[in-house]
Amino acid sequence: MKKVIYLLFALPLFLASCHDDNKLPDVSLDVTMSGQTDITDKGVVVIPQGTPLVIEGISIAESSVLKKDVALGGATYFWDYQLLNTNIVQPFGIKIDTSSAPIGNHLLQIEIPVLAVGYSPATAYIAYKVSIVEPEETPENPDEPSTPETVTITPQMKAN
């Protein structure tokens, strides 16, 4: 008898979600990164070995929803399919040390929950092909600091 009573308590949980759950927000994201020497026309991020790749932030570029009604739930980073870190504090940045990464092609994946008022929760997935190349030669004038270029990239993606 107790089992039947417990099942009756659980019944509202199954009935609570009767509206259309397939309504997803239409969102584009901006990813601001530095440390790369080039981004090819095919979207490959080129980084000299030993130079840190810094994702400075991820933000909403465009949205079908008002920006105040949309939020990002953090960012989880993967390098060659292995978990690097999760950052739940805006702007969701990370610093990736490339000194131990072998020269060649790698995959950087970012997974970001997208929460919008009136929409079902969604997850945005971004993937970058990263090419680690031989380290650059040291500049002839060591007194002159080299500042890495910061680039903001809007991936061709939709959160659905």
mmCIF file of C-alpha atoms in Angstrom:
data_model
loop_
_atom_site.group_PDB
_atom_site.id
_atom_site.type_symbol
_atom_site.label_atom_id
_atom_site.label_comp_id
_atom_site.label_asym_id
_atom_site.label_seq_id
_atom_site.Cartn_x
_atom_site.Cartn_y
_atom_site.Cartn_z
ATOM 1 C CA MET A 1 0.000 0.000 0.000
ATOM 2 C CA LYS A 2 2.866 2.375 0.784
ATOM 3 C CA LYS A 3 4.226 1.871 -2.737
ATOM 4 C CA VAL A 4 0.934 2.992 -4.260
ATOM 5 C CA ILE A 5 0.923 6.141 -2.135
ATOM 6 C CA TYR A 6 4.504 6.956 -3.203
ATOM 7 C CA LEU A 7 3.540 6.475 -6.849
ATOM 8 C CA LEU A 8 0.624 8.889 -6.407
ATOM 9 C CA PHE A 9 3.051 11.498 -5.061
ATOM 10 C CA ALA A 10 5.279 11.029 -8.119
ATOM 11 C CA LEU A 11 2.403 11.347 -10.610
ATOM 12 C CA PRO A 12 2.483 15.190 -10.737
ATOM 13 C CA LEU A 13 6.150 15.038 -11.807
ATOM 14 C CA PHE A 14 5.166 13.185 -14.961
ATOM 15 C CA LEU A 15 2.299 15.554 -15.719
ATOM 16 C CA ALA A 16 4.174 18.782 -15.009
ATOM 17 C CA SER A 17 5.691 19.021 -18.456
ATOM 18 C CA CYS A 18 2.743 18.932 -20.826
ATOM 19 C CA HIS A 19 3.635 21.916 -23.062
ATOM 20 C CA ASP A 20 5.837 21.803 -26.173
ATOM 21 C CA ASP A 21 9.332 20.990 -24.859
ATOM 22 C CA ASN A 22 10.995 21.253 -28.265
ATOM 23 C CA LYS A 23 11.078 25.054 -28.416
ATOM 24 C CA LEU A 24 14.804 25.930 -28.400
ATOM 25 C CA PRO A 25 16.405 29.393 -28.331
ATOM 26 C CA ASP A 26 18.104 30.640 -31.495
ATOM 27 C CA VAL A 27 21.449 31.929 -30.147
ATOM 28 C CA SER A 28 24.863 32.771 -31.643
ATOM 29 C CA LEU A 29 27.927 33.056 -29.424
ATOM 30 C CA ASP A 30 31.143 35.120 -29.507
ATOM 31 C CA VAL A 31 34.383 33.450 -28.386
ATOM 32 C CA THR A 32 37.263 35.839 -27.584
ATOM 33 C CA MET A 33 40.681 34.175 -27.709
ATOM 34 C CA SER A 34 44.353 35.117 -27.797
ATOM 35 C CA GLY A 35 47.677 33.316 -28.193
ATOM 36 C CA GLN A 36 47.112 32.154 -31.749
ATOM 37 C CA THR A 37 49.335 33.363 -34.566
ATOM 38 C CA ASP A 38 46.771 32.710 -37.265
ATOM 39 C CA ILE A 39 43.253 31.501 -37.925
ATOM 40 C CA THR A 40 43.081 29.991 -41.397
ATOM 41 C CA ASP A 41 40.221 30.492 -43.825
ATOM 42 C CA LYS A 42 39.021 27.000 -42.845
ATOM 43 C CA GLY A 43 38.843 28.036 -39.170
ATOM 44 C CA VAL A 44 41.985 26.220 -37.981
ATOM 45 C CA VAL A 45 43.542 27.989 -34.985
ATOM 46 C CA VAL A 46 47.365 27.998 -35.321
ATOM 47 C CA ILE A 47 49.420 28.205 -32.102
ATOM 48 C CA PRO A 48 53.177 27.895 -31.578
ATOM 49 C CA GLN A 49 54.056 25.134 -29.123
ATOM 50 C CA GLY A 50 54.580 26.605 -25.653
ATOM 51 C CA THR A 51 52.352 29.635 -26.255
ATOM 52 C CA PRO A 52 49.235 29.468 -24.070
ATOM 53 C CA LEU A 53 45.876 29.535 -25.831
ATOM 54 C CA VAL A 54 43.662 31.827 -23.797
ATOM 55 C CA ILE A 55 39.889 31.810 -24.156
ATOM 56 C CA GLU A 56 39.175 35.186 -22.589
ATOM 57 C CA GLY A 57 35.426 34.924 -22.698
ATOM 58 C CA ILE A 58 32.273 33.555 -24.264
ATOM 59 C CA SER A 59 29.254 35.801 -24.687
ATOM 60 C CA ILE A 60 25.959 35.974 -26.545
ATOM 61 C CA ALA A 61 26.381 37.618 -29.964
ATOM 62 C CA GLU A 62 22.811 37.430 -31.229
ATOM 63 C CA SER A 63 19.635 35.886 -29.998
ATOM 64 C CA SER A 64 16.018 35.511 -31.017
ATOM 65 C CA VAL A 65 15.290 36.204 -27.338
ATOM 66 C CA LEU A 66 16.000 39.463 -25.516
ATOM 67 C CA LYS A 67 19.555 39.358 -24.139
ATOM 68 C CA LYS A 68 18.262 39.941 -20.618
ATOM 69 C CA ASP A 69 16.135 36.787 -20.941
ATOM 70 C CA VAL A 70 19.023 34.511 -21.994
ATOM 71 C CA ALA A 71 21.901 33.194 -19.866
ATOM 72 C CA LEU A 72 24.849 30.897 -20.342
ATOM 73 C CA GLY A 73 25.283 28.230 -17.694
ATOM 74 C CA GLY A 74 29.064 27.932 -17.790
ATOM 75 C CA ALA A 75 31.553 26.350 -20.170
ATOM 76 C CA THR A 76 33.082 22.892 -20.162
ATOM 77 C CA TYR A 77 36.303 22.514 -22.153
ATOM 78 C CA PHE A 78 37.653 19.351 -23.777
ATOM 79 C CA TRP A 79 41.074 18.913 -25.438
ATOM 80 C CA ASP A 80 41.305 15.920 -27.784
ATOM 81 C CA TYR A 81 38.088 14.538 -26.222
ATOM 82 C CA GLN A 82 39.478 14.713 -22.672
ATOM 83 C CA LEU A 83 37.959 16.971 -20.042
ATOM 84 C CA LEU A 84 40.123 20.007 -19.261
ATOM 85 C CA ASN A 85 37.995 22.128 -16.955
ATOM 86 C CA THR A 86 34.574 23.617 -16.298
ATOM 87 C CA ASN A 87 34.221 27.324 -15.612
ATOM 88 C CA ILE A 88 30.872 28.563 -14.283
ATOM 89 C CA VAL A 89 32.011 32.141 -13.652
ATOM 90 C CA GLN A 90 31.454 34.717 -16.389
ATOM 91 C CA PRO A 91 33.125 35.320 -18.827
ATOM 92 C CA PHE A 92 33.843 31.530 -18.748
ATOM 93 C CA GLY A 93 37.523 31.824 -19.748
ATOM 94 C CA ILE A 94 40.345 29.296 -19.604
ATOM 95 C CA LYS A 95 44.106 29.267 -20.195
ATOM 96 C CA ILE A 96 45.369 26.181 -22.034
ATOM 97 C CA ASP A 97 49.069 25.363 -21.706
ATOM 98 C CA THR A 98 50.402 24.085 -25.042
ATOM 99 C CA SER A 99 53.981 23.388 -23.920
ATOM 100 C CA SER A 100 53.329 19.660 -23.520
ATOM 101 C CA ALA A 101 50.973 19.348 -26.510
ATOM 102 C CA PRO A 102 52.598 17.468 -29.389
ATOM 103 C CA ILE A 103 53.065 19.281 -32.673
ATOM 104 C CA GLY A 104 50.185 18.513 -35.008
ATOM 105 C CA ASN A 105 46.403 18.785 -35.104
ATOM 106 C CA HIS A 106 44.227 18.766 -32.008
ATOM 107 C CA LEU A 107 40.568 19.333 -31.186
ATOM 108 C CA LEU A 108 39.242 21.926 -28.729
ATOM 109 C CA GLN A 109 35.582 21.453 -27.817
ATOM 110 C CA ILE A 110 33.421 23.768 -25.735
ATOM 111 C CA GLU A 111 30.040 22.775 -24.292
ATOM 112 C CA ILE A 112 27.800 25.576 -22.984
ATOM 113 C CA PRO A 113 24.289 25.297 -21.495
ATOM 114 C CA VAL A 114 21.946 27.980 -22.884
ATOM 115 C CA LEU A 115 19.000 28.970 -20.704
ATOM 116 C CA ALA A 116 16.264 31.270 -22.014
ATOM 117 C CA VAL A 117 12.944 32.389 -20.570
ATOM 118 C CA GLY A 118 10.077 30.566 -22.302
ATOM 119 C CA TYR A 119 12.352 28.028 -24.027
ATOM 120 C CA SER A 120 13.578 24.559 -23.234
ATOM 121 C CA PRO A 121 17.123 24.312 -21.886
ATOM 122 C CA ALA A 122 19.627 23.809 -24.708
ATOM 123 C CA THR A 123 23.318 23.082 -25.046
ATOM 124 C CA ALA A 124 25.628 24.802 -27.524
ATOM 125 C CA TYR A 125 28.629 22.843 -28.800
ATOM 126 C CA ILE A 126 31.620 24.589 -30.380
ATOM 127 C CA ALA A 127 34.613 22.756 -31.833
ATOM 128 C CA TYR A 128 37.894 24.209 -33.084
ATOM 129 C CA LYS A 129 40.619 22.399 -34.951
ATOM 130 C CA VAL A 130 43.872 23.571 -33.340
ATOM 131 C CA SER A 131 47.221 23.183 -35.084
ATOM 132 C CA ILE A 132 50.257 23.226 -32.787
ATOM 133 C CA VAL A 133 53.326 24.304 -34.782
ATOM 134 C CA GLU A 134 57.037 24.679 -34.017
ATOM 135 C CA PRO A 135 57.773 27.474 -31.529
ATOM 136 C CA GLU A 136 58.564 30.859 -33.001
ATOM 137 C CA GLU A 137 62.121 32.132 -32.881
ATOM 138 C CA THR A 138 62.898 34.688 -30.192
ATOM 139 C CA PRO A 139 62.815 38.309 -31.393
ATOM 140 C CA GLU A 140 66.122 40.081 -32.047
ATOM 141 C CA ASN A 141 65.186 42.843 -29.629
ATOM 142 C CA PRO A 142 64.311 41.131 -26.307
ATOM 143 C CA ASP A 143 63.404 44.491 -24.723
ATOM 144 C CA GLU A 144 60.423 44.819 -27.026
ATOM 145 C CA PRO A 145 57.487 42.899 -25.508
ATOM 146 C CA SER A 146 55.335 40.916 -27.870
ATOM 147 C CA THR A 147 51.622 41.184 -27.207
ATOM 148 C CA PRO A 148 49.415 38.435 -28.554
ATOM 149 C CA GLU A 149 46.526 39.478 -30.756
ATOM 150 C CA THR A 150 43.068 39.078 -29.241
ATOM 151 C CA VAL A 151 40.440 37.886 -31.703
ATOM 152 C CA THR A 152 36.696 37.523 -31.249
ATOM 153 C CA ILE A 153 35.210 34.685 -33.277
ATOM 154 C CA THR A 154 31.520 34.090 -33.852
ATOM 155 C CA PRO A 155 31.207 30.395 -34.669
ATOM 156 C CA GLN A 156 28.742 29.428 -37.379
ATOM 157 C CA MET A 157 26.403 27.643 -35.036
ATOM 158 C CA LYS A 158 22.986 27.702 -33.488
ATOM 159 C CA ALA A 159 22.089 26.366 -30.063
ATOM 160 C CA ASN A 160 19.627 23.690 -31.049
#
